Amino acid sequence: MLPLKLHMTLFLPSALSSWVLVALSIMLLGFGLSGVYLWWPGRKRIKTAVAIPKPQSPISLRRCHAGIGFWTSPLIILAGITGLMLTKFDWAEAITAPLGASAEFDPATAPKAVCSQTATTSAGDALTTARAKYPGRELASMFLPSATSPVYSIWLRPADSTIPARGNTEVIVDVGCGNVPFARNDAEMKAGDTVLTYLVELHNARLLGLIGEGLIVIQGLALTILPLAGIMLWLWKRRRRRSARSIAESGLRTDDLFPAE
């Protein structure tokens, strides 16, 4: 579960990681919106701007960068918005609260369990426990333990349904004991819970089945390619500036470097 921990905490303390992830989500949202603004070419050049040419030169690389950014900008903006809401889940709950919400797990009121084991419960064991309580369901999302709440919050979705009708089932699994101090099934969910479910499913690209999973793969590739292309373009511009500065400092003119035949 190291990739999950990296994605959700960046291997940082929970108090710090949440705000770092908020900053990254805002940056991602800003990159998506500013990229569309900078890309916008006007109506007469729209066909040229949406093309993705082969990156054979710095100029074509710039156009390729812009084309990929345009086509994937909705996915990047969506990832920024949903990532921000999920990073600060209490914000999302506050927004959806007027729609109604079912009872949630409260660590302060959870009964103290007598632990029969000494080792902490792993994420895999917690998922096994949740599936055993609600058979026939698969993982929708998992929220890892924190310093203030040492439990796994596991959301399960129907295995035969792409879009949950009411919401996902939630199972809380204690880290120390591996027991289930709290659970609520989809029948108990209200409108606010359903909205939160769709938010999580939208972030995980599960709403459209294989199509959604394919889109999330494209999003991941774009988020890898775009920064690399941006770094290459920045290095190219930096080299050009240095070359121009060197020419200016040496007192040479362009005609001296490239004499007319």
XYZ file of N, CA and C in Angstrom:
783
model
N 0.808 -1.204 0.000
C 0.000 0.000 0.000
C 0.858 1.278 0.000
N 2.158 1.147 -0.314
C 3.034 2.309 -0.353
C 2.589 3.343 -1.389
N 2.161 2.936 -2.604
C 1.675 3.955 -3.547
C 0.489 4.748 -3.003
N -0.426 4.059 -2.294
C -1.577 4.746 -1.708
C -1.123 5.750 -0.655
N -0.164 5.351 0.173
C 0.334 6.261 1.208
C 1.059 7.438 0.588
N 1.810 7.187 -0.482
C 2.486 8.277 -1.175
C 1.472 9.259 -1.765
N 0.424 8.719 -2.373
C -0.582 9.563 -3.013
C -1.340 10.405 -1.999
N -1.594 9.856 -0.838
C -2.466 10.527 0.127
C -1.704 11.305 1.197
N -0.422 10.971 1.441
C 0.316 11.648 2.512
C 1.688 12.151 2.089
N 2.206 11.698 0.941
C 3.564 12.045 0.492
C 4.613 11.637 1.521
N 4.269 10.662 2.363
C 5.141 10.171 3.435
C 5.486 11.282 4.437
N 4.590 12.249 4.573
C 4.781 13.339 5.523
C 3.852 13.148 6.715
N 4.138 13.793 7.847
C 3.192 13.749 8.976
C 1.828 14.267 8.551
N 0.775 13.697 9.123
C -0.581 14.018 8.676
C -0.900 15.501 8.787
N -0.424 16.167 9.859
C -0.717 17.590 10.026
C -0.106 18.428 8.910
N 1.047 17.987 8.406
C 1.715 18.717 7.334
C 1.242 18.280 5.955
N 1.029 16.968 5.788
C 0.706 16.448 4.459
C -0.604 17.000 3.926
N -1.602 17.201 4.803
C -2.892 17.685 4.324
C -2.755 19.057 3.684
N -1.958 19.933 4.307
C -1.814 21.282 3.745
C -0.903 21.289 2.525
N 0.071 20.392 2.495
C 0.906 20.266 1.292
C 0.052 19.795 0.118
N -0.830 18.831 0.365
C -1.710 18.336 -0.688
C -2.726 19.401 -1.115
N -3.175 20.223 -0.171
C -4.052 21.342 -0.533
C -3.319 22.283 -1.484
N -2.070 22.615 -1.153
C -1.285 23.504 -2.008
C -1.077 22.895 -3.387
N -0.793 21.590 -3.435
C -0.590 20.933 -4.722
C -1.883 20.896 -5.536
N -3.010 20.684 -4.871
C -4.294 20.673 -5.576
C -4.602 22.045 -6.157
N -4.332 23.100 -5.389
C -4.559 24.458 -5.880
C -3.624 24.759 -7.051
N -2.373 24.311 -6.944
C -1.426 24.507 -8.046
C -1.900 23.777 -9.300
N -2.381 22.544 -9.115
C -2.874 21.770 -10.260
C -4.061 22.467 -10.918
N -4.966 22.967 -10.094
C -6.114 23.705 -10.615
C -5.663 24.975 -11.327
N -4.693 25.663 -10.722
C -4.178 26.883 -11.340
C -3.470 26.613 -12.647
N -2.685 25.532 -12.709
C -2.007 25.172 -13.954
C -3.016 24.883 -15.058
N -4.087 24.153 -14.705
C -5.086 23.824 -15.710
C -5.789 25.055 -16.256
N -6.231 25.946 -15.362
C -6.956 27.145 -15.797
C -6.036 28.121 -16.528
N -4.838 28.351 -15.980
C -3.916 29.284 -16.634
C -3.425 28.739 -17.960
N -3.270 27.418 -18.051
C -2.847 26.818 -19.311
C -3.871 27.026 -20.407
N -5.146 26.875 -20.076
C -6.205 27.119 -21.065
C -6.216 28.589 -21.472
N -6.032 29.481 -20.496
C -6.027 30.912 -20.802
C -4.867 31.278 -21.723
N -3.673 30.754 -21.410
C -2.502 31.064 -22.241
C -2.591 30.392 -23.606
N -3.250 29.247 -23.662
C -3.363 28.510 -24.926
C -4.335 29.185 -25.868
N -5.389 29.840 -25.355
C -6.502 30.295 -26.189
C -5.998 31.117 -27.376
N -6.191 30.619 -28.596
C -5.582 31.255 -29.767
C -6.493 32.206 -30.526
N -7.756 32.233 -30.207
C -8.710 32.980 -31.013
C -9.423 32.049 -31.984
N -10.550 32.469 -32.480
C -11.397 31.595 -33.295
C -10.737 31.171 -34.598
N -9.947 32.071 -35.212
C -9.399 31.782 -36.528
C -8.289 30.731 -36.493
N -7.690 30.515 -35.328
C -6.565 29.578 -35.239
C -6.897 28.367 -34.385
N -8.168 28.122 -34.136
C -8.560 27.053 -33.224
C -8.159 25.682 -33.746
N -8.279 25.454 -35.060
C -7.941 24.141 -35.621
C -6.457 23.844 -35.486
N -5.632 24.845 -35.703
C -4.189 24.653 -35.571
C -3.806 24.431 -34.118
N -4.469 25.147 -33.202
C -4.088 25.086 -31.797
C -4.427 23.753 -31.147
N -5.480 23.079 -31.607
C -5.866 21.821 -30.967
C -5.068 20.634 -31.504
N -4.262 20.851 -32.540
C -3.463 19.758 -33.091
C -2.303 19.432 -32.160
N -1.870 18.165 -32.184
C -0.725 17.728 -31.388
C 0.360 17.266 -32.368
N 1.282 18.144 -32.761
C 2.311 17.760 -33.729
C 3.386 16.883 -33.091
N 4.150 16.242 -33.916
C 5.262 15.438 -33.431
C 6.376 16.370 -32.939
N 6.899 16.163 -31.724
C 7.908 17.083 -31.172
C 9.285 16.874 -31.803
N 9.498 17.465 -32.974
C 10.761 17.308 -33.689
C 11.697 18.496 -33.506
N 11.182 19.593 -32.971
C 11.983 20.795 -32.757
C 11.417 21.524 -31.553
N 12.160 22.515 -31.013
C 11.609 23.257 -29.871
C 10.260 23.903 -30.162
N 10.075 24.421 -31.379
C 8.799 25.063 -31.714
C 7.671 24.035 -31.757
N 7.928 22.891 -32.412
C 6.895 21.854 -32.459
C 6.667 21.244 -31.083
N 7.716 21.201 -30.244
C 7.546 20.713 -28.874
C 6.626 21.636 -28.090
N 6.768 22.941 -28.313
C 5.893 23.900 -27.647
C 4.445 23.697 -28.081
N 4.235 23.484 -29.365
C 2.873 23.248 -29.855
C 2.326 21.925 -29.349
N 3.189 20.919 -29.268
C 2.771 19.622 -28.727
C 2.373 19.768 -27.264
N 3.170 20.513 -26.516
C 2.887 20.777 -25.102
C 1.529 21.465 -24.950
N 1.281 22.470 -25.800
C 0.016 23.201 -25.733
C -1.160 22.318 -26.128
N -0.984 21.490 -27.164
C -2.068 20.620 -27.605
C -2.443 19.583 -26.561
N -1.431 18.934 -25.967
C -1.705 17.947 -24.920
C -2.370 18.620 -23.727
N -1.870 19.805 -23.356
C -2.458 20.528 -22.228
C -3.906 20.890 -22.475
N -4.230 21.271 -23.722
C -5.622 21.623 -24.034
C -6.542 20.427 -23.896
N -6.182 19.304 -24.512
C -7.064 18.138 -24.511
C -7.222 17.524 -23.120
N -6.206 17.650 -22.292
C -6.287 17.044 -20.961
C -6.638 18.059 -19.876
N -6.825 19.325 -20.240
C -7.120 20.355 -19.232
C -8.387 20.061 -18.428
N -9.483 19.532 -19.038
C -10.648 19.208 -18.195
C -10.326 18.172 -17.120
N -9.502 17.176 -17.469
C -9.129 16.152 -16.494
C -8.244 16.741 -15.399
N -7.320 17.626 -15.784
C -6.415 18.230 -14.810
C -7.184 19.144 -13.862
N -8.098 19.947 -14.412
C -8.902 20.844 -13.574
C -9.799 20.033 -12.640
N -10.383 18.961 -13.169
C -11.242 18.104 -12.343
C -10.446 17.454 -11.218
N -9.230 17.000 -11.532
C -8.381 16.395 -10.503
C -8.031 17.406 -9.425
N -7.791 18.670 -9.817
C -7.476 19.693 -8.830
C -8.645 19.984 -7.903
N -9.857 20.085 -8.480
C -11.033 20.395 -7.666
C -11.376 19.242 -6.723
N -11.476 18.040 -7.275
C -11.839 16.890 -6.435
C -10.732 16.552 -5.446
N -9.476 16.697 -5.866
C -8.369 16.448 -4.939
C -8.381 17.415 -3.777
N -8.718 18.674 -4.048
C -8.794 19.668 -2.981
C -9.898 19.316 -1.994
N -11.051 18.904 -2.503
C -12.165 18.558 -1.629
C -11.879 17.307 -0.800
N -11.185 16.341 -1.402
C -10.909 15.104 -0.680
C -9.754 15.271 0.299
N -8.820 16.165 -0.018
C -7.711 16.410 0.904
C -8.226 17.023 2.203
N -9.100 17.998 2.052
C -9.757 18.585 3.214
C -11.211 18.103 3.208
N -11.409 16.873 3.630
C -12.722 16.241 3.514
C -13.770 16.956 4.357
N -13.315 17.606 5.440
C -14.277 18.337 6.268
C -14.861 19.525 5.504
N -14.090 20.064 4.538
C -14.639 21.136 3.706
C -15.763 20.587 2.831
N -15.509 19.426 2.227
C -16.527 18.817 1.374
C -17.778 18.477 2.184
N -17.583 17.981 3.399
C -18.729 17.661 4.250
C -19.511 18.910 4.631
N -18.794 20.019 4.867
C -19.473 21.264 5.214
C -20.316 21.776 4.039
N -19.800 21.588 2.807
C -20.529 22.044 1.625
C -21.800 21.213 1.406
N -21.685 19.904 1.640
C -22.826 19.015 1.384
C -23.748 18.858 2.592
N -23.382 19.428 3.732
C -24.189 19.264 4.951
C -25.633 19.713 4.782
N -25.911 20.833 4.090
C -27.320 21.246 3.938
C -28.185 20.218 3.224
N -27.567 19.296 2.466
C -28.334 18.277 1.757
C -28.721 17.111 2.664
N -28.147 17.084 3.851
C -28.435 15.988 4.768
C -27.306 14.979 4.793
N -27.035 14.414 5.948
C -25.952 13.440 6.086
C -26.319 12.440 7.167
N -25.879 11.215 7.005
C -26.134 10.182 8.000
C -25.116 10.286 9.130
N -25.338 9.513 10.168
C -24.434 9.530 11.310
C -23.042 9.079 10.892
N -22.018 9.757 11.415
C -20.636 9.446 11.080
C -19.900 8.889 12.286
N -18.747 8.319 12.016
C -17.916 7.770 13.080
C -17.290 8.905 13.881
N -17.394 8.805 15.188
C -16.806 9.781 16.100
C -15.798 9.057 16.986
N -14.499 9.333 16.810
C -13.498 8.611 17.602
C -13.685 8.775 19.105
N -14.224 9.924 19.541
C -14.371 10.169 20.974
C -15.424 9.269 21.605
N -16.427 8.887 20.840
C -17.507 8.068 21.388
C -17.363 6.587 21.058
N -16.294 6.228 20.334
C -16.103 4.821 19.970
C -15.765 3.999 21.209
N -16.374 2.832 21.359
C -16.070 1.997 22.530
C -14.630 1.498 22.476
N -14.001 1.446 23.652
C -12.643 0.946 23.738
C -12.643 -0.570 23.608
N -11.945 -1.040 22.577
C -11.914 -2.485 22.333
C -10.745 -3.124 23.073
N -10.947 -4.366 23.443
C -9.874 -5.149 24.056
C -9.110 -5.839 22.938
N -7.875 -5.442 22.757
C -7.098 -5.945 21.633
C -6.572 -7.339 21.937
N -6.729 -8.228 20.960
C -6.201 -9.589 21.083
C -4.931 -9.762 20.263
N -4.444 -8.687 19.676
C -3.241 -8.766 18.863
C -2.317 -7.625 19.243
N -1.034 -7.807 18.964
C -0.047 -6.797 19.314
C 0.405 -6.011 18.088
N 0.356 -6.608 16.917
C 0.777 -5.915 15.701
C -0.329 -5.019 15.179
N 0.072 -3.906 14.579
C -0.913 -3.001 14.009
C -1.526 -3.609 12.752
N -2.751 -3.211 12.471
C -3.467 -3.731 11.317
C -2.987 -3.025 10.046
N -2.653 -3.805 9.035
C -2.215 -3.224 7.764
C -3.424 -2.809 6.943
N -3.188 -2.033 5.900
C -4.278 -1.596 5.031
C -4.931 -2.786 4.339
N -4.124 -3.773 3.951
C -4.674 -4.972 3.316
C -5.568 -5.760 4.256
N -5.146 -5.900 5.512
C -5.972 -6.605 6.497
C -7.267 -5.845 6.779
N -7.165 -4.515 6.813
C -8.362 -3.709 7.051
C -9.360 -3.875 5.915
N -8.859 -3.926 4.690
C -9.756 -4.114 3.546
C -10.404 -5.497 3.596
N -9.649 -6.511 3.987
C -10.203 -7.862 4.117
C -11.323 -7.889 5.161
N -11.106 -7.197 6.282
C -12.116 -7.126 7.333
C -13.384 -6.442 6.835
N -13.217 -5.352 6.085
C -14.376 -4.619 5.566
C -15.160 -5.465 4.575
N -14.467 -6.179 3.706
C -15.143 -7.029 2.726
C -15.850 -8.194 3.395
N -15.288 -8.690 4.485
C -15.935 -9.780 5.200
C -17.245 -9.311 5.846
N -17.290 -8.042 6.255
C -18.517 -7.529 6.870
C -19.599 -7.305 5.827
N -19.189 -6.867 4.628
C -20.143 -6.631 3.535
C -19.668 -7.396 2.296
N -19.980 -8.673 2.220
C -19.534 -9.479 1.067
C -20.141 -8.967 -0.243
N -19.466 -9.259 -1.317
C -19.954 -8.864 -2.632
C -19.699 -7.414 -2.983
N -18.820 -6.750 -2.237
C -18.497 -5.359 -2.534
C -16.996 -5.220 -2.767
N -16.633 -4.141 -3.491
C -15.227 -3.912 -3.790
C -14.817 -2.534 -3.308
N -13.516 -2.314 -3.253
C -12.991 -1.063 -2.712
C -13.320 0.109 -3.624
N -13.864 1.175 -3.033
C -14.065 2.432 -3.746
C -12.969 3.422 -3.385
N -12.681 3.532 -2.096
C -11.601 4.401 -1.641
C -11.240 4.022 -0.211
N -10.064 4.462 0.193
C -9.608 4.184 1.553
C -8.893 5.411 2.091
N -9.288 5.834 3.288
C -8.638 6.950 3.956
C -7.766 6.376 5.076
N -6.493 6.735 5.052
C -5.527 6.151 5.965
C -5.624 6.768 7.356
N -5.093 6.060 8.365
C -5.129 6.587 9.736
C -4.314 7.875 9.854
N -4.657 8.671 10.852
C -3.923 9.897 11.147
C -3.653 9.960 12.645
N -2.961 10.996 13.043
C -2.632 11.131 14.460
C -3.877 11.347 15.311
N -4.880 12.001 14.762
C -6.103 12.287 15.504
C -7.150 11.187 15.383
N -7.020 10.331 14.370
C -8.006 9.272 14.154
C -7.286 8.005 13.682
N -6.872 7.151 14.610
C -6.095 5.959 14.245
C -6.975 4.824 13.702
N -7.701 5.104 12.627
C -8.576 4.100 12.022
C -8.482 4.203 10.506
N -8.838 3.119 9.846
C -9.017 3.124 8.401
C -10.491 3.405 8.105
N -10.722 4.356 7.213
C -12.077 4.610 6.728
C -12.167 4.056 5.314
N -12.920 2.964 5.168
C -12.972 2.232 3.905
C -14.366 2.361 3.314
N -14.412 2.811 2.067
C -15.676 2.916 1.352
C -15.765 1.790 0.338
N -16.868 1.047 0.414
C -17.075 -0.089 -0.477
C -18.233 0.200 -1.424
N -18.087 -0.237 -2.642
C -19.128 -0.028 -3.646
C -19.642 -1.376 -4.132
N -20.870 -1.432 -4.648
C -21.379 -2.701 -5.191
C -20.493 -3.191 -6.333
N -20.165 -4.462 -6.319
C -19.259 -5.009 -7.331
C -19.883 -5.032 -8.717
N -21.208 -5.080 -8.797
C -21.886 -5.183 -10.090
C -22.477 -3.854 -10.545
N -22.072 -2.753 -9.941
C -22.636 -1.453 -10.297
C -21.521 -0.440 -10.502
N -21.587 0.282 -11.617
C -20.599 1.323 -11.891
C -20.908 2.582 -11.097
N -22.176 2.940 -11.006
C -22.575 4.159 -10.316
C -23.438 3.797 -9.111
N -22.987 4.070 -7.888
C -23.806 3.768 -6.709
C -25.039 4.656 -6.671
N -26.181 4.060 -6.395
C -27.444 4.801 -6.429
C -27.579 5.741 -5.238
N -27.214 5.284 -4.054
C -27.410 6.099 -2.850
C -26.087 6.558 -2.262
N -25.075 5.779 -2.369
C -23.793 6.096 -1.767
C -23.038 4.821 -1.466
N -21.812 4.958 -1.090
C -20.991 3.795 -0.777
C -21.109 3.411 0.690
N -20.960 2.132 0.945
C -20.927 1.640 2.319
C -19.596 2.024 2.953
N -19.633 2.482 4.195
C -18.411 2.872 4.901
C -18.163 1.915 6.058
N -16.925 1.483 6.179
C -16.511 0.604 7.266
C -15.284 1.214 7.936
N -15.354 1.378 9.253
C -14.221 1.876 10.031
C -13.517 0.686 10.671
N -12.217 0.572 10.445
C -11.428 -0.529 11.010
C -10.339 0.070 11.883
N -10.290 -0.371 13.126
C -9.314 0.123 14.081
C -7.913 -0.387 13.735
N -6.925 0.496 13.850
C -5.548 0.124 13.508
C -4.965 -0.857 14.527
N -5.219 -0.589 15.804
C -4.590 -1.415 16.833
C -5.205 -2.786 16.979
N -6.530 -2.882 16.870
C -7.214 -4.144 17.132
C -7.736 -4.837 15.879
N -7.927 -4.100 14.839
C -8.476 -4.704 13.630
C -9.967 -4.945 13.710
N -10.629 -4.383 14.729
C -12.071 -4.577 14.850
C -12.817 -3.488 14.082
N -14.137 -3.587 14.032
C -14.971 -2.632 13.305
C -15.832 -1.883 14.328
N -15.392 -0.703 14.787
C -16.183 0.043 15.775
C -17.379 0.767 15.169
N -17.430 0.874 13.831
C -18.509 1.632 13.206
C -18.654 1.184 11.753
N -19.900 1.143 11.276
C -20.171 0.835 9.870
C -21.540 1.394 9.513
N -21.697 1.789 8.271
C -23.008 2.249 7.776
C -23.134 1.820 6.318
N -24.253 1.233 5.986
C -24.446 0.752 4.621
C -25.137 1.810 3.762
N -25.253 1.506 2.495
C -25.786 2.501 1.566
C -27.250 2.843 1.830
N -27.980 1.949 2.477
C -29.390 2.236 2.771
C -29.539 3.367 3.784
N -28.509 3.599 4.593
C -28.555 4.656 5.597
C -28.123 6.011 5.050
N -27.580 6.025 3.827
C -27.031 7.257 3.284
C -28.130 8.236 2.895
N -27.813 9.521 2.991
C -28.716 10.584 2.592
C -28.112 11.349 1.417
N -28.781 12.431 1.003
C -28.373 13.135 -0.215
C -26.941 13.655 -0.126
N -26.582 14.212 1.032
C -25.220 14.721 1.191
C -24.180 13.623 1.066
N -24.482 12.435 1.630
C -23.571 11.300 1.525
C -23.416 10.858 0.076
N -24.513 10.900 -0.674
C -24.459 10.495 -2.075
C -23.575 11.439 -2.879
N -23.680 12.740 -2.600
C -22.830 13.713 -3.295
C -21.361 13.445 -2.987
N -21.047 13.162 -1.735
C -19.667 12.842 -1.366
C -19.194 11.578 -2.068
N -20.090 10.613 -2.198
C -19.742 9.394 -2.904
C -19.380 9.686 -4.351
N -20.192 10.496 -5.002
C -19.906 10.839 -6.392
C -18.602 11.619 -6.509
N -18.299 12.433 -5.508
C -17.050 13.182 -5.510
C -15.849 12.236 -5.482
N -15.928 11.241 -4.608
C -14.840 10.258 -4.510
C -14.747 9.430 -5.787
N -15.896 8.970 -6.281
C -15.895 8.151 -7.490
C -15.413 8.957 -8.700
N -15.729 10.242 -8.724
C -15.279 11.099 -9.821
C -13.767 11.269 -9.771
N -13.215 11.455 -8.586
C -11.764 11.597 -8.440
C -11.047 10.312 -8.831
N -11.651 9.184 -8.516
C -11.049 7.884 -8.834
C -11.391 7.398 -10.234
N -12.173 8.183 -10.984
C -12.557 7.856 -12.374
C -13.278 6.523 -12.456
N -14.162 6.277 -11.491
C -14.909 5.017 -11.486
C -16.313 5.163 -12.058
N -16.772 6.376 -12.290
C -18.157 6.575 -12.706
C -18.435 6.027 -14.096
N -17.437 6.011 -14.958
C -17.641 5.583 -16.340
C -17.026 4.213 -16.625
N -16.727 3.456 -15.594
C -16.188 2.114 -15.801
C -14.827 2.137 -16.476
N -14.655 1.316 -17.512
C -13.372 1.225 -18.210
C -13.017 2.531 -18.901
N -14.028 3.249 -19.381
C -13.755 4.536 -20.022
C -13.144 5.509 -19.009
N -13.722 5.561 -17.818
C -13.185 6.435 -16.781
C -11.782 6.041 -16.378
N -11.534 4.732 -16.266
C -10.190 4.280 -15.915
C -9.195 4.633 -17.025
N -9.648 4.556 -18.275
C -8.781 4.956 -19.375
C -8.469 6.443 -19.327
N -9.468 7.260 -18.971
C -9.243 8.697 -18.866
C -8.266 9.030 -17.755
N -8.328 8.284 -16.655
C -7.406 8.571 -15.553
C -5.985 8.174 -15.922
N -5.835 7.147 -16.771
C -4.504 6.786 -17.271
C -3.960 7.900 -18.166
N -4.824 8.427 -19.037
C -4.424 9.541 -19.906
C -4.035 10.755 -19.060
N -4.803 11.003 -18.015
C -4.483 12.115 -17.127
C -3.110 11.927 -16.486
N -2.828 10.716 -16.014
C -1.531 10.453 -15.406
C -0.385 10.630 -16.389
N -0.570 10.165 -17.633
C 0.462 10.342 -18.654
C 0.675 11.828 -18.953
N -0.436 12.568 -19.034
C -0.326 14.000 -19.323
C 0.412 14.725 -18.201
N 0.114 14.360 -16.956
C 0.779 15.006 -15.826
C 2.252 14.625 -15.733
N 2.651 13.580 -16.438
C 4.069 13.224 -16.523
C 4.737 13.914 -17.703
N 4.052 13.919 -18.855
C 4.642 14.471 -20.077
C 4.729 15.996 -20.021
N 3.671 16.662 -19.555
C 3.631 18.125 -19.581
C 4.757 18.763 -18.763
N 5.034 18.312 -17.528
C 6.161 18.914 -16.800
C 7.507 18.661 -17.486
N 7.708 17.447 -18.029
C 8.960 17.159 -18.717
C 9.131 18.052 -19.946
N 8.050 18.211 -20.723
C 8.113 19.096 -21.892
C 8.351 20.535 -21.463
N 7.708 20.950 -20.368
C 7.915 22.304 -19.866
C 9.353 22.547 -19.443
N 9.965 21.562 -18.789
C 11.373 21.695 -18.367
C 12.284 21.787 -19.592
N 12.015 20.963 -20.605
C 12.821 21.009 -21.823
C 12.703 22.365 -22.516
N 11.486 22.923 -22.564
C 11.297 24.240 -23.168
C 11.999 25.327 -22.360
N 11.948 25.212 -21.053
C 12.625 26.191 -20.196
C 14.135 26.137 -20.399
N 14.707 24.935 -20.473
C 16.150 24.799 -20.714
C 16.525 25.364 -22.082
N 15.664 25.142 -23.070
C 15.934 25.670 -24.408
C 15.949 27.202 -24.391
N 14.952 27.804 -23.731
C 14.913 29.267 -23.643
C 16.119 29.801 -22.873
N 16.488 29.077 -21.816
C 17.635 29.519 -21.017
C 18.912 29.483 -21.844
N 19.104 28.462 -22.642
C 20.282 28.362 -23.491
C 20.299 29.475 -24.525
N 19.118 29.797 -25.082
C 19.040 30.885 -26.059
C 19.391 32.219 -25.424
N 18.900 32.448 -24.209
C 19.225 33.705 -23.537
C 20.719 33.807 -23.257
N 21.318 32.706 -22.815
C 22.756 32.722 -22.550
C 23.540 32.972 -23.825
N 23.112 32.360 -24.927
C 23.805 32.566 -26.192
C 23.689 34.023 -26.626
N 22.471 34.589 -26.477
C 22.285 35.990 -26.846
C 23.106 36.912 -25.964
N 23.205 36.583 -24.655
C 24.005 37.400 -23.746
C 25.483 37.322 -24.104
N 25.936 36.110 -24.441
C 27.342 35.943 -24.816
C 27.676 36.737 -26.072
N 26.759 36.724 -27.039
C 26.967 37.477 -28.274
C 27.015 38.970 -27.983
N 26.104 39.443 -27.103
C 26.070 40.865 -26.771
C 27.339 41.292 -26.037
N 27.831 40.433 -25.122
C 29.029 40.772 -24.366
C 30.290 40.758 -25.230
N 30.300 39.914 -26.262
C 31.481 39.838 -27.135
C 31.511 40.958 -28.162
N 30.412 41.709 -28.297
C 30.346 42.797 -29.246
C 30.138 42.371 -30.670
N 29.824 41.112 -30.905
C 29.602 40.635 -32.259
C 28.186 40.948 -32.693
N 28.022 41.142 -33.967
C 26.701 41.335 -34.539
C 26.258 40.057 -35.229
N 24.992 39.958 -35.480
C 24.486 38.792 -36.191
C 25.107 38.673 -37.567
N 25.359 39.841 -38.214
C 25.980 39.809 -39.540
C 27.395 39.264 -39.512
N 28.070 39.462 -38.358
C 29.422 38.931 -38.239
C 29.413 37.405 -38.122
N 28.376 36.870 -37.485
C 28.273 35.423 -37.302
C 27.758 34.743 -38.562
N 26.819 35.416 -39.235
C 26.218 34.840 -40.425
C 26.362 35.829 -41.582
N 27.559 35.944 -42.147
C 27.776 36.913 -43.228
C 26.963 36.545 -44.457
N 26.563 37.581 -45.198
C 25.809 37.352 -46.421
C 26.714 36.770 -47.504
N 26.170 35.857 -48.267
C 26.961 35.222 -49.326
C 27.064 36.157 -50.520
